[in-house]
XYZ file of C-alpha atoms in Angstrom:
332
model
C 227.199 150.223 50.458
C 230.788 150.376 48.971
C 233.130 152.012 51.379
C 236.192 151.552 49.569
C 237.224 150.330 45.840
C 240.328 149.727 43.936
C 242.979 148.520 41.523
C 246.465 147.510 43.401
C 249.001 147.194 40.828
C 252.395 145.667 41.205
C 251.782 146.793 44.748
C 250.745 149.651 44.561
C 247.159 151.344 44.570
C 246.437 153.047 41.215
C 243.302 155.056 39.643
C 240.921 152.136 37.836
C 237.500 152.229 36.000
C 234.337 152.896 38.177
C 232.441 149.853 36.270
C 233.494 146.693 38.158
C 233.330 144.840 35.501
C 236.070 146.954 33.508
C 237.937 147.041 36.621
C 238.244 143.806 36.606
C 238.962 143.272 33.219
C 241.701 145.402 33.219
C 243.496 143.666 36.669
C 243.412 140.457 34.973
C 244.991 141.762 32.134
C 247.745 143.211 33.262
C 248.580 140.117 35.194
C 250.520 141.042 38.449
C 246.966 143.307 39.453
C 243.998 142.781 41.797
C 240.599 144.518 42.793
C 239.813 145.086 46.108
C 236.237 146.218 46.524
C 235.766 146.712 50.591
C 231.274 147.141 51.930
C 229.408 147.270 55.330
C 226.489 145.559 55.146
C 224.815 146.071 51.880
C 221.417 144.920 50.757
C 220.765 142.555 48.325
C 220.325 144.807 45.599
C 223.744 146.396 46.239
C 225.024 143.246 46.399
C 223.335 142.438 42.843
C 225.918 144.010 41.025
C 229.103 143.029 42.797
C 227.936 139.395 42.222
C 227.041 139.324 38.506
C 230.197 140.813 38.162
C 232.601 138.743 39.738
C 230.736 135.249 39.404
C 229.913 134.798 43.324
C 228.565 131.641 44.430
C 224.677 131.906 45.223
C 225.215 130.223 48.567
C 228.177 132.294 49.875
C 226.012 135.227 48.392
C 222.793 134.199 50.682
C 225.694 133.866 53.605
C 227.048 137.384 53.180
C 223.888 138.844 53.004
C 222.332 137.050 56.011
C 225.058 137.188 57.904
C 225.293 134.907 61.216
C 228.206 132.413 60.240
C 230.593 130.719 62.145
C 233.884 130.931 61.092
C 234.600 128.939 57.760
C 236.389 128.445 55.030
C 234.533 126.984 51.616
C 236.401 126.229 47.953
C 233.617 127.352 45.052
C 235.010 126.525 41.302
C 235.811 130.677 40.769
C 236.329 131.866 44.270
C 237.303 131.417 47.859
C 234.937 132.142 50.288
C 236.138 132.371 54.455
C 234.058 134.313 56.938
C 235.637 135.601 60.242
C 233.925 137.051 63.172
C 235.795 139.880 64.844
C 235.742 140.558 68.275
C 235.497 144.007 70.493
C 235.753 144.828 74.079
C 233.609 147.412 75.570
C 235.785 148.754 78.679
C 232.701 150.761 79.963
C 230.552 148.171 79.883
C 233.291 144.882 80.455
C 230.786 143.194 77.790
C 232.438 141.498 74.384
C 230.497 141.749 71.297
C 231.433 139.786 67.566
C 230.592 141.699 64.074
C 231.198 139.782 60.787
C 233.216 139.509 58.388
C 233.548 137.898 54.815
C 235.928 137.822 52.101
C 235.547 136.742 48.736
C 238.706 135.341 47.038
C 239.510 135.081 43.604
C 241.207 135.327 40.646
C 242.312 139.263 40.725
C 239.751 140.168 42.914
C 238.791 140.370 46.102
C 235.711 141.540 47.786
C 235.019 141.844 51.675
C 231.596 142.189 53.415
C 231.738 143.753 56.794
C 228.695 143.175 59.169
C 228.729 145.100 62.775
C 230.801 148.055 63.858
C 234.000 145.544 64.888
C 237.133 145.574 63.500
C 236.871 148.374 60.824
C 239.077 147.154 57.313
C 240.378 151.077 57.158
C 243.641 150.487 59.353
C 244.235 146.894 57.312
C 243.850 148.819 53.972
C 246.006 151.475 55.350
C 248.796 149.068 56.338
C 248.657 147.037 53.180
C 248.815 150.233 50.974
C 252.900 151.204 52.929
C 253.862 147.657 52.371
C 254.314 146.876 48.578
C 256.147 143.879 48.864
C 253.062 142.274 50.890
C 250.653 143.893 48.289
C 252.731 141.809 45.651
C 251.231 138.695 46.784
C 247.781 139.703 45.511
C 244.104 138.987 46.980
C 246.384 136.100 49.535
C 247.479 139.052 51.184
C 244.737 140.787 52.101
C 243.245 137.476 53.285
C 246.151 137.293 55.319
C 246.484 140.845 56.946
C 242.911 140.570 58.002
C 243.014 136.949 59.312
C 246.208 138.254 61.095
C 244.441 141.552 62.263
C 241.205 139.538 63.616
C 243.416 136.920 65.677
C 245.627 139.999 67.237
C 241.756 141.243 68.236
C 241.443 138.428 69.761
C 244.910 138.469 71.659
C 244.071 142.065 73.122
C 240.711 140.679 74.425
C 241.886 137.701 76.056
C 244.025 139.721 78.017
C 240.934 142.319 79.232
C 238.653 139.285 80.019
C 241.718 137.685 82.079
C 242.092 140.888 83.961
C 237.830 141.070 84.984
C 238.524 137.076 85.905
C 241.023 138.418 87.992
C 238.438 141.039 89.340
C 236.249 138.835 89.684
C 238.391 136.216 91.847
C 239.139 139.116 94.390
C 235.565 139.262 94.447
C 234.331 136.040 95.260
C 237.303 135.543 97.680
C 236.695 139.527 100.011
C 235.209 138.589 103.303
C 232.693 141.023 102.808
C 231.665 140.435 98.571
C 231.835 137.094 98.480
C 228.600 135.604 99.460
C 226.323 138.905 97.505
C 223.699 138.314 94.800
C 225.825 140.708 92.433
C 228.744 138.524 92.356
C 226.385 135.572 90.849
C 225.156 137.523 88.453
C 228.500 139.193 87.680
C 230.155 135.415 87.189
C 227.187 134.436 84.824
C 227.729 137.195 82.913
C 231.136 137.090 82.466
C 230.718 133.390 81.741
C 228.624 134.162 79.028
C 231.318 136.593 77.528
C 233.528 134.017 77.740
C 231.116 131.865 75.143
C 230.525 134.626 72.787
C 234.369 135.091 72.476
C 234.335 130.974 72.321
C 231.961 130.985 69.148
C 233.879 133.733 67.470
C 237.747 131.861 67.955
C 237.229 128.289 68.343
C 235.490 127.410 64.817
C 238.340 129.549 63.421
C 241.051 126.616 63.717
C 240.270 124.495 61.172
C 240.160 127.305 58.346
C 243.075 128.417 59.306
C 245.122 125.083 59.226
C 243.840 124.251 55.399
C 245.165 128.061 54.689
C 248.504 127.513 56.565
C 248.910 124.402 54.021
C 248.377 121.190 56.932
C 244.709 120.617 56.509
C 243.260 117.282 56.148
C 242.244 118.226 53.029
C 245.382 118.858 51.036
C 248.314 120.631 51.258
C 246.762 123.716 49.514
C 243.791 126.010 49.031
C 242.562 127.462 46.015
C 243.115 131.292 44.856
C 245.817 131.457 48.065
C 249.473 131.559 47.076
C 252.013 129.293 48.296
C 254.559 131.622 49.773
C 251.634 132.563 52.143
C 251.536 129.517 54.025
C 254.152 130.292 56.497
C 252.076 133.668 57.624
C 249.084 131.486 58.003
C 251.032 129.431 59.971
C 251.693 131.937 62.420
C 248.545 133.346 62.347
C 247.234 129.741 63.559
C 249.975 129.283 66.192
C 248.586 132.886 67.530
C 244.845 131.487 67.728
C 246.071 128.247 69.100
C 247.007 130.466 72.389
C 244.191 132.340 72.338
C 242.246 129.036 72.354
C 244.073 127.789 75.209
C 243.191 130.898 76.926
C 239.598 130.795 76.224
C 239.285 127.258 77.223
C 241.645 128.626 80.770
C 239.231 131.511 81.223
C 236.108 128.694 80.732
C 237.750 126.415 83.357
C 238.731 128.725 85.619
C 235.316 130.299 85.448
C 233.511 127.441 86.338
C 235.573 126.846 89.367
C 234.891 129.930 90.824
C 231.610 129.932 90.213
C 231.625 126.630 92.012
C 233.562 128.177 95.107
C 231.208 131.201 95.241
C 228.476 128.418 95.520
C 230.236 126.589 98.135
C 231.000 130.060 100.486
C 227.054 130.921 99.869
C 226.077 127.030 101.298
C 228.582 127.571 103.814
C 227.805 130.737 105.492
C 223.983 129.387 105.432
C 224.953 126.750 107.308
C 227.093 128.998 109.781
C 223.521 131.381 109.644
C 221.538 128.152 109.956
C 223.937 127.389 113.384
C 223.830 130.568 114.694
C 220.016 130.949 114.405
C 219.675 126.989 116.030
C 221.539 128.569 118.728
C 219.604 131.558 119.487
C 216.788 129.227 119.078
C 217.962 127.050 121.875
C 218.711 129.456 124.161
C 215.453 131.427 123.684
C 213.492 127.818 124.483
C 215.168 127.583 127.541
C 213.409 130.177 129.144
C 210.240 129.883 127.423
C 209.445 125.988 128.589
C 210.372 127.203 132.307
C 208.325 129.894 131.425
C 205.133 127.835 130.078
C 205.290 125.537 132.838
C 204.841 127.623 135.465
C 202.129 129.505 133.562
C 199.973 126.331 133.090
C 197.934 127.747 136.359
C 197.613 124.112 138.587
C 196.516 124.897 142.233
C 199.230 122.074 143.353
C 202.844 122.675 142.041
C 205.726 122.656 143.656
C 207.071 126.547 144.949
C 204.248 128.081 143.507
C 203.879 129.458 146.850
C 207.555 129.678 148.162
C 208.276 133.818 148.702
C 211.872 133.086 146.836
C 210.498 131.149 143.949
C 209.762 134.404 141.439
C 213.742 135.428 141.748
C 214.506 131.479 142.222
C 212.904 130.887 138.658
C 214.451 134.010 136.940
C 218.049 133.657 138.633
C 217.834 129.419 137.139
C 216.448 130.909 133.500
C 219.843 133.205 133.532
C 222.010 130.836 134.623
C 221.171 128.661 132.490
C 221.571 131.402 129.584
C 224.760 132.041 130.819
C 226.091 128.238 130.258
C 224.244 128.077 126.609
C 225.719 130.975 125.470
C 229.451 129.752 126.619
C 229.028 126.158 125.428
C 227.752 127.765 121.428
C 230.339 130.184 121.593
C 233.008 127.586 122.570
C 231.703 125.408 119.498
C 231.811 128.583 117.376
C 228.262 128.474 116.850
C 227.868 132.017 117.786
């Protein structure tokens, strides 16, 4: 479905035709306009019209439709196409979740496909629409308001999932958490929010260094202006850091799951000590025990009046001594 359409002219938003087609005609002929046709999800039929019209690719078609992309960038002869995947935090929940997100780039057009409730375009429209001067720049700057939206997304989440690691760390680390099944699980999840969040950013860096102008590729992309390349620029240096903090949050998320690990095989073994111990002391008594049961008509004090309390007074003492000599060892 279309959620939003229209003409920006010298900057500003102004009333159009309905039919696309005369939309269009009438951007490119006025020379310093653009169309900006903004839809969530639409089917292939909707999507029919909007690519007869504006001479989309068949492959970048099939990928808008179908959705699940990684971030990309691809050059077609009449259009740009990049695909982002926006990122959410669930506070209730601590979970992250990834919609999608493509934009078509050409010449006085652009159209943007929106995939999962993430990262609505309504503020980035909004914005756009009280800044002329950025509007001036055509389609390049609403690739660049949403690319710089997306990676300030991914700023704010960084910081929430580096807060739960720090959760988490307390944790793993309480004298009284630390060893539970719920912290495993709570680790594995997290780690896996920590991958989801790792798909969405880290395939994003290369795309973003052809736009800021320093690709391997050429100094330049197609359909994107050349005053744009310094805001690209800063959009990458703001993913770089959220890369490094994805790839801090991976590391350090492996090493506590690895210390968790080692406190659970440690308190076994301190379990596995204590229950040798009890162990030990219980056979004490029970081979003193089992050989005076074994019922021979000639042992030695079987008779004796004082061997009953004898036996029982040697079984305690000996208790006595076990339990000091573990407890010494800190076995107990």
């Amino acid at each position: 479905m279309i959620v939003d359409s229209a003409i920006y002219r010298d900057g500003h938003r102004t009333e159009g035709p309905e039919d696309l087609s005369d939309a269009l005609d009438a951007a490119r002929a006025s020379g310093n306009a653009f169309v900006w046709i903004g839809l969530y999800e639409p089917t292939e039929r909707e999507f029919e019209l909007v690519t007869e019209e504006f001479g989309l690719h068949p492959l970048a078609v099939e990928d808008a439709l179908k959705a699940h992309q990684r971030p990309k960038l691809e050059v077609y002869d009449d259009s740009l196409f990049v695909v982002l995947k926006p990122v959410t935090y669930e506070p209730d929940s601590d979970a992250v979740s990834s919609g999608e997100l493509m934009i078509f780039l050409g010449d006085s057009f652009v159209v943007t496909v929106r995939h999962g409730e993430g990262s609505p375009l309504k503020a980035v429209r909004h914005r756009l629409e009280q800044n002329p001067d950025m509007m001036r720049l055509g389609p390049t700057a609403v690739l660049y308001s949403i690319a710089d939206d997306t990676v300030d997304h991914y700023l704010e989440v960084a910081t929430e999932l580096q807060t739960d690691l720090e959760e988490v760390e307390a944790e793993v680390f309480s004298p009284n958490d630390g060893g539970s099944r719920h912290t495993a699980s709570r680790i594995y999840t997290f780690k896996r929010q920590v991958l989801e969040f790792r798909r969405a950013t880290g395939p994003l860096a290369l795309p973003l260094t052809r736009l800021a102008g320093s690709g391997v590729t050429g100094p330049g992309v197609p359909f994107v202006h050349d005053k744009a390349q310094p805001f690209f620029r800063d959009v990458s240096d703001h993913l770089a850091r959220v890369n490094d903090s994805v790839e801090g949050l991976d590391r350090l998320v492996s090493d506590v799951l690895s210390a968790h690990l080692a406190q659970m095989s440690v308190r076994q073994n301190d379990d596995m000590r204590k229950i040798s111990a009890w162990a030990a002391m219980a056979a004490v008594p029970t081979m003193i025990a089992g050989i005076y049961g074994m019922n021979f008509d000639h042992m030695p004090e079987l008779h004796w009046v004082c061997g009953y309390p004898a036996v029982i007074l040697l079984m305690a003492v000996l208790e006595v001594l076990l339990f000091r000599l573990f407890k010494r060892r800190g076995w107990l």
